[in-house]
Amino acid sequence: MQPVRGTKDLIGEAFRRHHHVIETARHVTTLYGLEEWSTPIFEATGVFARSLGETSDVVSKEMYTFEDRGGDSVTLRPENTAGICRALVSNGLTQGGLPRKVFYAGPMFRYERPQKGRYRQFHQIGAEILGAAEPLADAEVIACGWQILQHLGIDDGVVLEINTLGDAPSRDAYRAALVAYFTQHRDKLSADSQVRLEKNPMRILDSKDAGDKALVAGAPTIHEHLTPEAAAFYAAVKRHLDLFGVPYRDNPRIVRGLDYYSHTAFEFVTDRLGAQGTVMAGGRYDGLVQEMGGPPTPCVGWAAGVERLAELLAETPEASPPVAVIPVSPAEEGPAIALTQTLRASGVPAEIAYKGNLKKRMERANRTGAQAAVILGEREVAEGVVVVRNLSDGTQERVGMPGLLSALAAAGVVDAMLEQVVEGLEEGLGPDPEDAED
Ligand code: ATP
Ligand code: MG
């Protein structure tokens, strides 16, 4: 059996990198006062179909949509912003208590051509500020994203590119300018973009087609068409980014792949991932909550691809290898279990060898990457001591139970943070019989 094309299993190092990205984001978003939400991975198709825009790549060709057994059309979520807005409305949270600041993490699904950095099941982390119209909110949610990149140690090769999509009057004027421009070059546009020219000309700016891209390079930008209000909003966002100390550069070509954006649009990009260089992207979406049946609720947020961020990590976070507790014979399993549970209770990962002679169990301990083995034989149990073997250098010593955790600390198992726990535990365990012998 093979996994479905464009999906992958996360095991070992791959999982640890992935997990580290999510845990770091979870931590940093907490610093910004975000609370985590979890919404279903499938929604009624309408949640996405209207809000993301029928001419967007996602809706026109990437959604996993199917009829369930009851005949309802449901869609595996291609992104989470629409679901979060749906949840805000369905849970009656649009009335008081705004703004709400939300973090999420989870799998998303898009029927795309699989390639490096592009999968059919991928994962996103995301941040949304719901119910805030101020440019300070735009800047703060971006600053939060930037701080996540910093905590991951990958801010060095990543640049924030920012643009504005203006307000409705700005976009109407811009749309007319784009139609005039692309109509002149109509026959050079891809088939998809000829359709976009009729239905949603701004979508052409987001085209991945090489011929379209060449035409886009010469297209007018929105900046000549911004209303004074839209221009002032954009200037205020950038002023606030300066106050947060987030570096950026203007890129008037950014439109984003989904239709719900207005005003601010941005992408964090890198050239270290080949063609799939956007790691985090978002913007302001003031109309989306209304599309979900709620009151006008201005919002701003971003989503980031976990696989792409994980790929950028310089190092794989280390696993914490367990201490191997080895009863020499079944007779010592009782004390070995008790000891294993004591270690776990004090925060030390511990594993008990299930079977085999001492040699087999030691081999297994080495395979798990354990740094230390704690061996209990008949004699040790009788004397109330254990043998601690440092598996990296092969040295071993006999210690009483109270000395055990210090011996593990010496073997590099128990880190500094746990040493306090160790001291407390040793006090609780009573006098060391080894000491008494001296
Ligand atoms: P692209 O232009 O690369 O298709 P997009 O505009 O479709 O991106 P968004 O919808 O803004 O992407 O999603 C935000 C982020 O999620 C992207 O910047 C990227 O890091 C990640 N992402 C999007 N689609 C995929 C995918 N199929 N596989 C892996 N990561 C993805
Ligand atoms: Mg895409």
PDB file of N, CA, C and O and ligand atoms in Angstrom, residues 57-58 62 110 112 118 208, ligand 2:
ATOM      1  N   ASP A  57      -7.589  29.956  -8.142  1.00  0.00           N
ATOM      2  CA  ASP A  57      -7.092  28.605  -8.433  1.00  0.00           C
ATOM      3  C   ASP A  57      -7.708  27.597  -7.478  1.00  0.00           C
ATOM      4  O   ASP A  57      -8.100  26.496  -7.867  1.00  0.00           O
ATOM      5  N   VAL A  58      -7.780  27.989  -6.213  1.00  0.00           N
ATOM      6  CA  VAL A  58      -8.247  27.045  -5.197  1.00  0.00           C
ATOM      7  C   VAL A  58      -9.652  26.554  -5.524  1.00  0.00           C
ATOM      8  O   VAL A  58      -9.908  25.353  -5.584  1.00  0.00           O
ATOM      9  N   GLU A  62      -8.780  23.246  -7.305  1.00  0.00           N
ATOM     10  CA  GLU A  62      -8.004  22.548  -6.278  1.00  0.00           C
ATOM     11  C   GLU A  62      -8.820  21.939  -5.131  1.00  0.00           C
ATOM     12  O   GLU A  62      -8.264  21.282  -4.271  1.00  0.00           O
ATOM     13  N   ARG A 110      -5.485  20.422  -0.944  1.00  0.00           N
ATOM     14  CA  ARG A 110      -5.674  21.056  -2.259  1.00  0.00           C
ATOM     15  C   ARG A 110      -5.225  20.074  -3.330  1.00  0.00           C
ATOM     16  O   ARG A 110      -4.139  19.494  -3.225  1.00  0.00           O
ATOM     17  N   GLU A 112      -3.482  19.725  -6.093  1.00  0.00           N
ATOM     18  CA  GLU A 112      -2.486  20.431  -6.891  1.00  0.00           C
ATOM     19  C   GLU A 112      -1.525  19.408  -7.480  1.00  0.00           C
ATOM     20  O   GLU A 112      -1.475  18.267  -7.039  1.00  0.00           O
ATOM     21  N   ARG A 118       4.982  21.483  -2.338  1.00  0.00           N
ATOM     22  CA  ARG A 118       3.571  21.572  -2.763  1.00  0.00           C
ATOM     23  C   ARG A 118       2.949  20.193  -2.669  1.00  0.00           C
ATOM     24  O   ARG A 118       3.350  19.272  -3.376  1.00  0.00           O
ATOM     25  N   LYS A 208       0.363  31.736 -12.616  1.00  0.00           N
ATOM     26  CA  LYS A 208       1.651  31.047 -12.556  1.00  0.00           C
ATOM     27  C   LYS A 208       2.216  30.817 -13.976  1.00  0.00           C
ATOM     28  O   LYS A 208       3.322  30.344 -14.138  1.00  0.00           O
TER      29      LYS A 208
HETATM   30 MG    MG B   2      -1.787  27.881  -4.528  1.00  0.00          MG
END
